[in-house]
mmCIF file of C-alpha atoms in Angstrom:
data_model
loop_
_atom_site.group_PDB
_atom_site.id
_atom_site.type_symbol
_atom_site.label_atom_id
_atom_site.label_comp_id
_atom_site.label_asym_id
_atom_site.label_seq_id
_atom_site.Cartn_x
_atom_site.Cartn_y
_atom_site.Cartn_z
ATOM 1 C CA UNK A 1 -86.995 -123.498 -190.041
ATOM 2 C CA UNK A 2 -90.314 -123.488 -189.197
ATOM 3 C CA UNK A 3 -92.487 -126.702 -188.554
ATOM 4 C CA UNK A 4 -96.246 -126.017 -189.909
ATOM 5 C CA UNK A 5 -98.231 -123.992 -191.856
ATOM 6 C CA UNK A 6 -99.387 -122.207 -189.141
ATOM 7 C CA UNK A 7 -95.761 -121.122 -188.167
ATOM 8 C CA UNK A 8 -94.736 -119.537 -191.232
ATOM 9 C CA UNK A 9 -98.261 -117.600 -191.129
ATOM 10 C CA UNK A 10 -97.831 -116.227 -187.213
ATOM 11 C CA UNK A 11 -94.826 -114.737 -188.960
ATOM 12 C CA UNK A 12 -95.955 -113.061 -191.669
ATOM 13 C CA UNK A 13 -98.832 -111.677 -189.125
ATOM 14 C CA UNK A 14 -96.130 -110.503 -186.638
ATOM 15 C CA UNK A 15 -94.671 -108.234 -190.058
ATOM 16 C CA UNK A 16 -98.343 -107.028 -190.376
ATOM 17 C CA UNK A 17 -98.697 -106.268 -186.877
ATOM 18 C CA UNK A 18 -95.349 -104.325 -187.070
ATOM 19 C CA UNK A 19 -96.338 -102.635 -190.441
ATOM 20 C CA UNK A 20 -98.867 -100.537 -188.230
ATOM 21 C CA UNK A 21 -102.122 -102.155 -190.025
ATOM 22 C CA UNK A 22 -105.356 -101.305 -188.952
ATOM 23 C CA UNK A 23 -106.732 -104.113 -190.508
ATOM 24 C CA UNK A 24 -105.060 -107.455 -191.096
ATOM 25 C CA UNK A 25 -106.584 -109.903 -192.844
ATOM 26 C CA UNK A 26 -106.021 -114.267 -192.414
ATOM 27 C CA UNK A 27 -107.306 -117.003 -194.446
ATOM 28 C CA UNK A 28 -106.587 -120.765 -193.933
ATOM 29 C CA UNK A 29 -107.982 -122.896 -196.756
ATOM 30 C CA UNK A 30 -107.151 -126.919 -195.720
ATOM 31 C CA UNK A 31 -108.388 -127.869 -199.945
ATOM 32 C CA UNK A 32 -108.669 -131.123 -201.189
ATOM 33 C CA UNK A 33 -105.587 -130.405 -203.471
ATOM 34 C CA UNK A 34 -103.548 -128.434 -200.278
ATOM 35 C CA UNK A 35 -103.118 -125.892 -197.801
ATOM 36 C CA UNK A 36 -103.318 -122.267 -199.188
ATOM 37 C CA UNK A 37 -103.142 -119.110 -197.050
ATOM 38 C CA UNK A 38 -103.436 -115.380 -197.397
ATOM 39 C CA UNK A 39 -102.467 -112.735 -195.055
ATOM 40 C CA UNK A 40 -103.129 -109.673 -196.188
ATOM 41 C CA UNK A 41 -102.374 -106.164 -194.111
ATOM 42 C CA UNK A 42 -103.419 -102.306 -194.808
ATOM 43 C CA UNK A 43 -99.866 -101.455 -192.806
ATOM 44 C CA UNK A 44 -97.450 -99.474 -194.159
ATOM 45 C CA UNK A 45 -96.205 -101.422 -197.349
ATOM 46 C CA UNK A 46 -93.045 -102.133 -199.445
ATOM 47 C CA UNK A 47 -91.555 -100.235 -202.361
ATOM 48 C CA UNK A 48 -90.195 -102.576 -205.386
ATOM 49 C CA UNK A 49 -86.599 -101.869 -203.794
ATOM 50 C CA UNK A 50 -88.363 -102.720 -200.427
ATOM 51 C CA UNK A 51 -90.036 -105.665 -201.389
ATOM 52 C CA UNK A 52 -87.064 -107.366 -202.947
ATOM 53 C CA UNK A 53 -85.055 -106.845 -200.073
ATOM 54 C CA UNK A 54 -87.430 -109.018 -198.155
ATOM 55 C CA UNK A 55 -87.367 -111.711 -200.185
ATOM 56 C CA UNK A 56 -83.103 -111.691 -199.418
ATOM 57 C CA UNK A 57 -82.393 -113.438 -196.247
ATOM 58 C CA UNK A 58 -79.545 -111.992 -196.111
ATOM 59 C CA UNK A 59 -79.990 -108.017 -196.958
ATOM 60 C CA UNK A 60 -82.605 -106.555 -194.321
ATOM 61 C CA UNK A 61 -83.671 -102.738 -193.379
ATOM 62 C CA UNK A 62 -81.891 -103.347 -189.968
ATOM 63 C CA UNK A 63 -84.777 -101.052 -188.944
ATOM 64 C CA UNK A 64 -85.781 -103.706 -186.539
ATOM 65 C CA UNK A 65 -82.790 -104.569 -185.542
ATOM 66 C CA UNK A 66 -79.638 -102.436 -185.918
ATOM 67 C CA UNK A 67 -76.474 -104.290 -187.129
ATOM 68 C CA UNK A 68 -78.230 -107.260 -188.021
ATOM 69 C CA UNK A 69 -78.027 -108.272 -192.016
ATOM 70 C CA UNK A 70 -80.556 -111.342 -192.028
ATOM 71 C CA UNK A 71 -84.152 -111.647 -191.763
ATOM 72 C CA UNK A 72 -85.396 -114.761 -192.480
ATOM 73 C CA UNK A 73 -89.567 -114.838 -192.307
ATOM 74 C CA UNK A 74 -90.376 -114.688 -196.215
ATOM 75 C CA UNK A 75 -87.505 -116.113 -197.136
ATOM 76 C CA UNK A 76 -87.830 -119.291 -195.240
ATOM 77 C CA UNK A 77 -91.727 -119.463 -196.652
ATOM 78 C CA UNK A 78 -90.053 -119.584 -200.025
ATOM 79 C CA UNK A 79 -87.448 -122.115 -199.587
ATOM 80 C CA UNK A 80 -90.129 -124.743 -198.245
ATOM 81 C CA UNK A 81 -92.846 -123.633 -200.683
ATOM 82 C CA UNK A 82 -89.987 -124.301 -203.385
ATOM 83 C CA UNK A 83 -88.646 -127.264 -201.801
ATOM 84 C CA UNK A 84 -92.516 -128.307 -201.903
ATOM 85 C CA UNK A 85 -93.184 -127.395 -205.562
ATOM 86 C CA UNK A 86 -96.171 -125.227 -204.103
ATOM 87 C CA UNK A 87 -96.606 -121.586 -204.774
ATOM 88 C CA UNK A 88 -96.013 -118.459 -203.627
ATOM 89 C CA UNK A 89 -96.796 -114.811 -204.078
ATOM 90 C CA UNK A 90 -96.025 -111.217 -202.269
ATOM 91 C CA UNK A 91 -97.769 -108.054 -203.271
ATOM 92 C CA UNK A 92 -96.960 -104.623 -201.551
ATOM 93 C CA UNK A 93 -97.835 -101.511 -202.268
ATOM 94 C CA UNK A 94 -95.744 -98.333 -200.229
ATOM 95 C CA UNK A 95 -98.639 -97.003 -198.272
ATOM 96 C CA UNK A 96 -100.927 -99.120 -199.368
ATOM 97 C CA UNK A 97 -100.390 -102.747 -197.606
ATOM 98 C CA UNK A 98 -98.881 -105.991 -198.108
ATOM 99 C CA UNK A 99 -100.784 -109.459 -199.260
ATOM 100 C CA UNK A 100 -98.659 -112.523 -199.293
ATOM 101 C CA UNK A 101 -100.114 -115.888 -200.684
ATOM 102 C CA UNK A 102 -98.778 -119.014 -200.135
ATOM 103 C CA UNK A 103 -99.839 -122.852 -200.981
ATOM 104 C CA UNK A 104 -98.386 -126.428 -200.397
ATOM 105 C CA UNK A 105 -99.675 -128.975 -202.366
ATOM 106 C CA UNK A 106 -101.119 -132.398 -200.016
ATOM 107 C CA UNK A 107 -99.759 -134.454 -202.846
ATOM 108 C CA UNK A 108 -95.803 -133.485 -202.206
ATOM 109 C CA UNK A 109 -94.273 -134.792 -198.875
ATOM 110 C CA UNK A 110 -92.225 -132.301 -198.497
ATOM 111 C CA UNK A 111 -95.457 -129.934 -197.479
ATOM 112 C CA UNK A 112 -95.878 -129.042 -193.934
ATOM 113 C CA UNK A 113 -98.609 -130.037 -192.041
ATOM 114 C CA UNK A 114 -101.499 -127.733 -191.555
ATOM 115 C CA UNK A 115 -100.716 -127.870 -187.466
ATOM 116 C CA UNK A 116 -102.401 -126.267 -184.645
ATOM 117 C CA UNK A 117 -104.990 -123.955 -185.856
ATOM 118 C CA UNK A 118 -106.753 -123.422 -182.970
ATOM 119 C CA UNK A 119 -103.092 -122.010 -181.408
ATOM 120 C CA UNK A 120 -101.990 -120.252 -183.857
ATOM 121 C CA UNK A 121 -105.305 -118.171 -184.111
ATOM 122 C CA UNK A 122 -105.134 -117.166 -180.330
ATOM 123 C CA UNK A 123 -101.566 -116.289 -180.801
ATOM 124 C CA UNK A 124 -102.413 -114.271 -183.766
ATOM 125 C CA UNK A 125 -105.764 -112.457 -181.836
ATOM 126 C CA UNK A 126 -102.806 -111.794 -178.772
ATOM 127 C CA UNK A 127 -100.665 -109.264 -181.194
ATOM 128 C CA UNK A 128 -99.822 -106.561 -179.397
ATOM 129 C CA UNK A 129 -102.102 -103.157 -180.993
ATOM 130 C CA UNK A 130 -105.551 -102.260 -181.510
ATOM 131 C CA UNK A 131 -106.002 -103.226 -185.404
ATOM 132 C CA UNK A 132 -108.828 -105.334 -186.723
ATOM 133 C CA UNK A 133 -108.178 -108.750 -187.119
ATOM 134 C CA UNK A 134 -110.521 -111.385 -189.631
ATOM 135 C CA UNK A 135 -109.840 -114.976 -189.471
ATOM 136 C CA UNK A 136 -111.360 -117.293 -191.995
ATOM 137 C CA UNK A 137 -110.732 -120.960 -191.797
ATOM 138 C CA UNK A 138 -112.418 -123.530 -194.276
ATOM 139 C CA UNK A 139 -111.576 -127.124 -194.324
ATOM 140 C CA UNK A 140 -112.780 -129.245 -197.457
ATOM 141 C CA UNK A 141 -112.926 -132.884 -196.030
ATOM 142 C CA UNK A 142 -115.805 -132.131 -193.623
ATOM 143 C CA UNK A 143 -116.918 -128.788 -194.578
ATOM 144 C CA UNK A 144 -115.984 -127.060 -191.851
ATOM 145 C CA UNK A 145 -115.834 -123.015 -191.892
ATOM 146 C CA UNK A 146 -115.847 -120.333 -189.762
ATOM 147 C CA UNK A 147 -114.866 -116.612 -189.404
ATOM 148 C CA UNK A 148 -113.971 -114.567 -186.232
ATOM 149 C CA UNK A 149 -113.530 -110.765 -186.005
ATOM 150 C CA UNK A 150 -110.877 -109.733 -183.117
ATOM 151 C CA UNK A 151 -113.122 -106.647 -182.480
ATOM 152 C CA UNK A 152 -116.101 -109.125 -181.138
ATOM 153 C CA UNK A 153 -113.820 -111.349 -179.246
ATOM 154 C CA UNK A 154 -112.876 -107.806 -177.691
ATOM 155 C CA UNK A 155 -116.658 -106.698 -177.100
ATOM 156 C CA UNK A 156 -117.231 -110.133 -175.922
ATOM 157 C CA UNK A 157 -114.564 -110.969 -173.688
ATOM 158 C CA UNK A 158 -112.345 -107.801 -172.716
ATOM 159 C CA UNK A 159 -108.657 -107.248 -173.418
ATOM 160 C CA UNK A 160 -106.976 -109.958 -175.481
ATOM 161 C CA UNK A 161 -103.904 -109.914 -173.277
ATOM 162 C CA UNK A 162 -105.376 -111.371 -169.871
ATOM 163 C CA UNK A 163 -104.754 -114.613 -169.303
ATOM 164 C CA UNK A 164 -108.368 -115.491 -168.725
ATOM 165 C CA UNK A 165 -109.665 -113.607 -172.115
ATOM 166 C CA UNK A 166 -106.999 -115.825 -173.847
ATOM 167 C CA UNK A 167 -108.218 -118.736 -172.046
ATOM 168 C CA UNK A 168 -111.799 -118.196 -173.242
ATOM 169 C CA UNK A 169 -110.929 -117.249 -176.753
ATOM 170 C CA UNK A 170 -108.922 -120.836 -177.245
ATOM 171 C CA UNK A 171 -112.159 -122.443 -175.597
ATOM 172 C CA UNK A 172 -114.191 -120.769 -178.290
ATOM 173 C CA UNK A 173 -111.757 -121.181 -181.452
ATOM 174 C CA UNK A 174 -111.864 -125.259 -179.965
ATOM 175 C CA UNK A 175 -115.312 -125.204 -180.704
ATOM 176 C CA UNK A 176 -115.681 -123.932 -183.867
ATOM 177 C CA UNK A 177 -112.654 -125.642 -185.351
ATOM 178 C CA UNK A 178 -114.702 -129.179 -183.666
ATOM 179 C CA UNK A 179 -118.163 -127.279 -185.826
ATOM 180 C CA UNK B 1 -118.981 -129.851 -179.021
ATOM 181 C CA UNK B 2 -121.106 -127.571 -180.639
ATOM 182 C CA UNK B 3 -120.254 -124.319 -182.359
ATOM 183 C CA UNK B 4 -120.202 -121.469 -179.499
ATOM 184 C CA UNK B 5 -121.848 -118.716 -180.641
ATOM 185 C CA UNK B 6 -120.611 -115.175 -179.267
ATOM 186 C CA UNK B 7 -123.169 -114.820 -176.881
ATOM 187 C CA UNK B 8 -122.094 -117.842 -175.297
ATOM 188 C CA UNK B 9 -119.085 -116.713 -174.816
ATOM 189 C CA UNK B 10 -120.135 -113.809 -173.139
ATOM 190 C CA UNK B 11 -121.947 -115.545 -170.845
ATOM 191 C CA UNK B 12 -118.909 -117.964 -170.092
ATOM 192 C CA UNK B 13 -116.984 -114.614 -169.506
ATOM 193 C CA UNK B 14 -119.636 -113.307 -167.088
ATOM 194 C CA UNK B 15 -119.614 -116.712 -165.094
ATOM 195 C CA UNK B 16 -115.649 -117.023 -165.147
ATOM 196 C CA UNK B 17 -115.568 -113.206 -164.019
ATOM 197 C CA UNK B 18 -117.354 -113.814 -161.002
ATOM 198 C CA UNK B 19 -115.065 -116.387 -160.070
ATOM 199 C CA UNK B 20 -111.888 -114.449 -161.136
ATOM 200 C CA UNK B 21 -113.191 -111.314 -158.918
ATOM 201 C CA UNK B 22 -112.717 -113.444 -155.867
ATOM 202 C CA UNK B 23 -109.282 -113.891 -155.855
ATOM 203 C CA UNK B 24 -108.135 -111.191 -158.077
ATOM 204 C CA UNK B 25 -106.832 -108.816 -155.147
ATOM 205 C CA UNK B 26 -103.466 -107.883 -156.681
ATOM 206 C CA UNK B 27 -105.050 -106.684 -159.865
ATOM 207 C CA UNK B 28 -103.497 -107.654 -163.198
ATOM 208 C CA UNK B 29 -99.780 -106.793 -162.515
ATOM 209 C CA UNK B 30 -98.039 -109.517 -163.819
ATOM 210 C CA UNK B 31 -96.385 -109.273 -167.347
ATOM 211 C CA UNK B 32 -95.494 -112.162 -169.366
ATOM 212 C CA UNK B 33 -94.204 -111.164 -172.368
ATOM 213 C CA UNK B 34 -93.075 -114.457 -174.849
ATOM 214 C CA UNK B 35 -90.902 -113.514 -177.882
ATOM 215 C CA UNK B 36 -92.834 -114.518 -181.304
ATOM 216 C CA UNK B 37 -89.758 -113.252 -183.846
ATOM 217 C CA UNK B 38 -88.941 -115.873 -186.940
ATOM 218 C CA UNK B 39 -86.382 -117.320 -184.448
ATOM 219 C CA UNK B 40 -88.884 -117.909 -181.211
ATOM 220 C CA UNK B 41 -91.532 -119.286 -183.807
ATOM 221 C CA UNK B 42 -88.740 -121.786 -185.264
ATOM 222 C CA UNK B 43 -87.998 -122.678 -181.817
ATOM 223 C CA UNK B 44 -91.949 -123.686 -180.738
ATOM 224 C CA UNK B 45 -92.783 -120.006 -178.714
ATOM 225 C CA UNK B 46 -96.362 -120.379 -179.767
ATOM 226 C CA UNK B 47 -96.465 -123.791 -178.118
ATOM 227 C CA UNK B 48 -94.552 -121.934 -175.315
ATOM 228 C CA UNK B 49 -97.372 -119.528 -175.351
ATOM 229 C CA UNK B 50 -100.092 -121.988 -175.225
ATOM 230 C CA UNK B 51 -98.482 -124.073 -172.257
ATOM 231 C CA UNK B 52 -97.992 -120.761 -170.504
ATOM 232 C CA UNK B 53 -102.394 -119.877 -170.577
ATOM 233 C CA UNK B 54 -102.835 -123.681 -169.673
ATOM 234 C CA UNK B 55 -100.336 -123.270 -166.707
ATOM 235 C CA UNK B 56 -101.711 -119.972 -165.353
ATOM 236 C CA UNK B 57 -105.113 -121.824 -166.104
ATOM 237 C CA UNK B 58 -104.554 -124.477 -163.995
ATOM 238 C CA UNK B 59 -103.121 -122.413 -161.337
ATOM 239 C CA UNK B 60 -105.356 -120.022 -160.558
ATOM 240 C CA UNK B 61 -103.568 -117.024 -161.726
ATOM 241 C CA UNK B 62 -105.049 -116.061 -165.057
ATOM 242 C CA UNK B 63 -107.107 -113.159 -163.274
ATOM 243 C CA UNK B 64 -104.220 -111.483 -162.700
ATOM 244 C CA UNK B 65 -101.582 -111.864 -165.653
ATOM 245 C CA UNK B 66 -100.905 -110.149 -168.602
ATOM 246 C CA UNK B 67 -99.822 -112.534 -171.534
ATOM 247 C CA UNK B 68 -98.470 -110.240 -174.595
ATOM 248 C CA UNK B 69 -96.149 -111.153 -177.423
ATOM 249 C CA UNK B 70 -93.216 -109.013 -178.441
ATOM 250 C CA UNK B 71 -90.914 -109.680 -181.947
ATOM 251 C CA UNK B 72 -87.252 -111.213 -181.455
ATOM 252 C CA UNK B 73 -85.726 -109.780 -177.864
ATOM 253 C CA UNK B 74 -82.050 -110.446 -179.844
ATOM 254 C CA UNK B 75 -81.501 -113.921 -177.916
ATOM 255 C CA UNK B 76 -81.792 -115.938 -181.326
ATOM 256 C CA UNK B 77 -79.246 -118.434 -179.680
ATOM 257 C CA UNK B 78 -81.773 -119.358 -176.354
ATOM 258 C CA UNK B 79 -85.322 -119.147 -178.256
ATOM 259 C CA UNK B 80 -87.787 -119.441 -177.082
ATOM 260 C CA UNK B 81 -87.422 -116.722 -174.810
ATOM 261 C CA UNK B 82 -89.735 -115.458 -172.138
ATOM 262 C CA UNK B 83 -89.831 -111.956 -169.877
ATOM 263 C CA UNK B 84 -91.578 -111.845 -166.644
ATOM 264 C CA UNK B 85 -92.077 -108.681 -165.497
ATOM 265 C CA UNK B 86 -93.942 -108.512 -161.983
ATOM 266 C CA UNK B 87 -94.095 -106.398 -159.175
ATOM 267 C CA UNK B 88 -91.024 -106.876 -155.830
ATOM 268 C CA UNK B 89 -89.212 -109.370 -158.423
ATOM 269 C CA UNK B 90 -86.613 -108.102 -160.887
ATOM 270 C CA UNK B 91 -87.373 -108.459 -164.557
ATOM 271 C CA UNK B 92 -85.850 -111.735 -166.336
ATOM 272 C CA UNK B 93 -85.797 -112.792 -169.596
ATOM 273 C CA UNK B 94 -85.910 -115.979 -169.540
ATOM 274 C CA UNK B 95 -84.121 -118.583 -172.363
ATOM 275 C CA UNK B 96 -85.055 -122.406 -173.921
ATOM 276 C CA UNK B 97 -88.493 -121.867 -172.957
ATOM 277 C CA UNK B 98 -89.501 -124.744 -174.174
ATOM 278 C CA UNK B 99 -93.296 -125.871 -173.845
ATOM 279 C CA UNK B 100 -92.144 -128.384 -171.434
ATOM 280 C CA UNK B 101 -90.758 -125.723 -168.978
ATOM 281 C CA UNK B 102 -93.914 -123.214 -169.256
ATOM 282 C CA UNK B 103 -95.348 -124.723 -166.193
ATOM 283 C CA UNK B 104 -91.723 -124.561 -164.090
ATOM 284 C CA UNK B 105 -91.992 -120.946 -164.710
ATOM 285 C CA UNK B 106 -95.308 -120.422 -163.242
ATOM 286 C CA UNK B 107 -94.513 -121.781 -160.526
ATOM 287 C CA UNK B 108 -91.315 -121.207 -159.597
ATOM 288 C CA UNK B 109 -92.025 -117.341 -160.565
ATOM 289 C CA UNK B 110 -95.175 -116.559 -160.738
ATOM 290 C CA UNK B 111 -96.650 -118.668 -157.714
ATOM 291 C CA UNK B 112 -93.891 -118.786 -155.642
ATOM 292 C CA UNK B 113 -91.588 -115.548 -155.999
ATOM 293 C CA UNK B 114 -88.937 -117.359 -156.565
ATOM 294 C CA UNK B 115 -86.182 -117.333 -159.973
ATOM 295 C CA UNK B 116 -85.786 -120.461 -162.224
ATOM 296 C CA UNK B 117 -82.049 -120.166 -162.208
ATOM 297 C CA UNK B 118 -81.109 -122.749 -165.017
ATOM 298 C CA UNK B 119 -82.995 -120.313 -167.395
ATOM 299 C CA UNK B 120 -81.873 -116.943 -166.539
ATOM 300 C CA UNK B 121 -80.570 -114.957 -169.936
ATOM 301 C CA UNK B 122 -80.686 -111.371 -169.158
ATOM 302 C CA UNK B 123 -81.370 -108.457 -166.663
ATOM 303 C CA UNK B 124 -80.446 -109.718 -163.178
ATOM 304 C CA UNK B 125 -77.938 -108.490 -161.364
ATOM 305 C CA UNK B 126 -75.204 -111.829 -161.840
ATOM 306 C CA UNK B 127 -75.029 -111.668 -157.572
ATOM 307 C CA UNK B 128 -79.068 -113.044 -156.867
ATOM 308 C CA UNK B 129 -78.462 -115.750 -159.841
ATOM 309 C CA UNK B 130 -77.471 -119.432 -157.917
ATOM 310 C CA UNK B 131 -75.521 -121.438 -160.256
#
């Protein structure tokens, strides 16, 4: 299971990325009340059938991987968003896109923590394939908010996959995440 | 810190291009490819992948590395896992690549040709592996 917030989202991305989106679409809201986020994908999308199959950890496509029955990425957001009494919320359309919702509420302890933002947002920018990528981040105690488009980071710093791009990209998330 | 706006950033590129350009004879031949399924993300691969850029930081070599992310490689069992593909070395897929080990990997592989036995999963021939 995973450990933060940002974990369960870095998975849903890694579906986006895989849905063959040209744009995908990440929002991290730290409220006053909780942690809500929205990643939301113009990829290939789910029908009804599709979409409910995803939601069963233990029925999957096998399209990924052949033989294999489970696939645990939404389901495991459901279990601690349940287990959290938070929310949670999956729209697809086939050929259309995908746009799952998800929020844990700061007042149960059973929420995850936020966690590394900064991370997760480089590993996110890294995804292998040239879609767009927007990032917005806002943070209520202080303020904060930001947004980054992966095409910019691109003009600005060259292929996402170096090692030094990534190193400059983390340097730059750092500071905007500090504000 | 302040906010960096992009065009700082570019100029940070330009300066840390300069430097890279120096010693970046081999060119950028090194893959290092760090699983990011549901089970590599349970298992910490994005800290993984973050120790890994700090490591190659610190050693000089992120001028000429590759660092991509791939979906589960089917070693759910030995997450996080870790493929370093590079030129005269065979390809390994290394397993239990924790954060902690990132920087053993660097080295041991990366800097110094050399295989980091205890964490060898797939593709070598079983007759170069010590154990």
């Amino acid at each position: 299971m995973h450990c933060t917030v940002g974990d369960f989202v870095l998975d849903v991305v890694q579906n986006s990325v895989e849905a063959g989106s040209n744009l995908i679409e990440v929002e991290i809201d730290e409220a006053q009340d909780g942690v809500r986020a929205l990643i939301a994908d113009d990829g290939c999308g789910m029908s009804p059938e599709e979409r409910a199959r995803a939601l069963d950890p233990l029925r999957n496509s096998g399209a990924k991987h052949p033989g294999r029955k489970v696939g645990l990425g939404l389901p495991f957001i459901q279990q601690a968003v349940e287990q959290a009494d938070g929310s949670f919320s999956l729209k697809s359309e086939k050929g259309k896109g995908t746009e799952v919702r998800f929020f844990f509420p700061a007042s149960n302890i059973d929420s995850p923590p936020a966690g590394d933002l900064v991370s997760l947002f480089v590993a996110t920018l890294s995804m292998a394939g040239a879609c767009e990528m927007k990032l917005r981040r806002t943070r209520a105690r202080d303020g904060l908010s930001y947004e980054v488009k992966k095409s910019e980071l691109v003009e600005a710093v060259g292929d996402l996959a170096s090692a030094s791009s990534l190193s400059l990209v983390r340097q730059f998330l750092a500071s905007q995440e500090e504000g | 810190m302040a906010k960096m706006t992009l065009d700082q950033l570019r100029a940070l590129r330009a300066q840390k291009q300069g430097e890279l350009e120096k010693r970046n004879v081999e060119g950028k031949d090194i893959q290092v490819i760090v699983g990011m399924g549901t089970c590599g993300i349970a298992a910490g691969a994005k800290q993984t992948f973050d120790a890994i850029v700090a490591a190659l930081e610190k050693h000089n070599m992120t001028g000429k590395v590759v660092v991509r992310q791939t979906g589960c490689m089917g070693l759910c069992y030995v997450e996080p896992t870790v493929e370093v593909v590079m030129p005269d070395m065979p390809p390994v897929i290394y397993g239990k690549m924790t954060s902690d080990v990132a920087e053993d990997l660097v080295v041991k592989h990366l800097v110094e040709h050399s295989l980091l036995d205890s964490h060898i999963f797939d593709r070598p021939a079983i007759d170069i592996v010590k154990h």
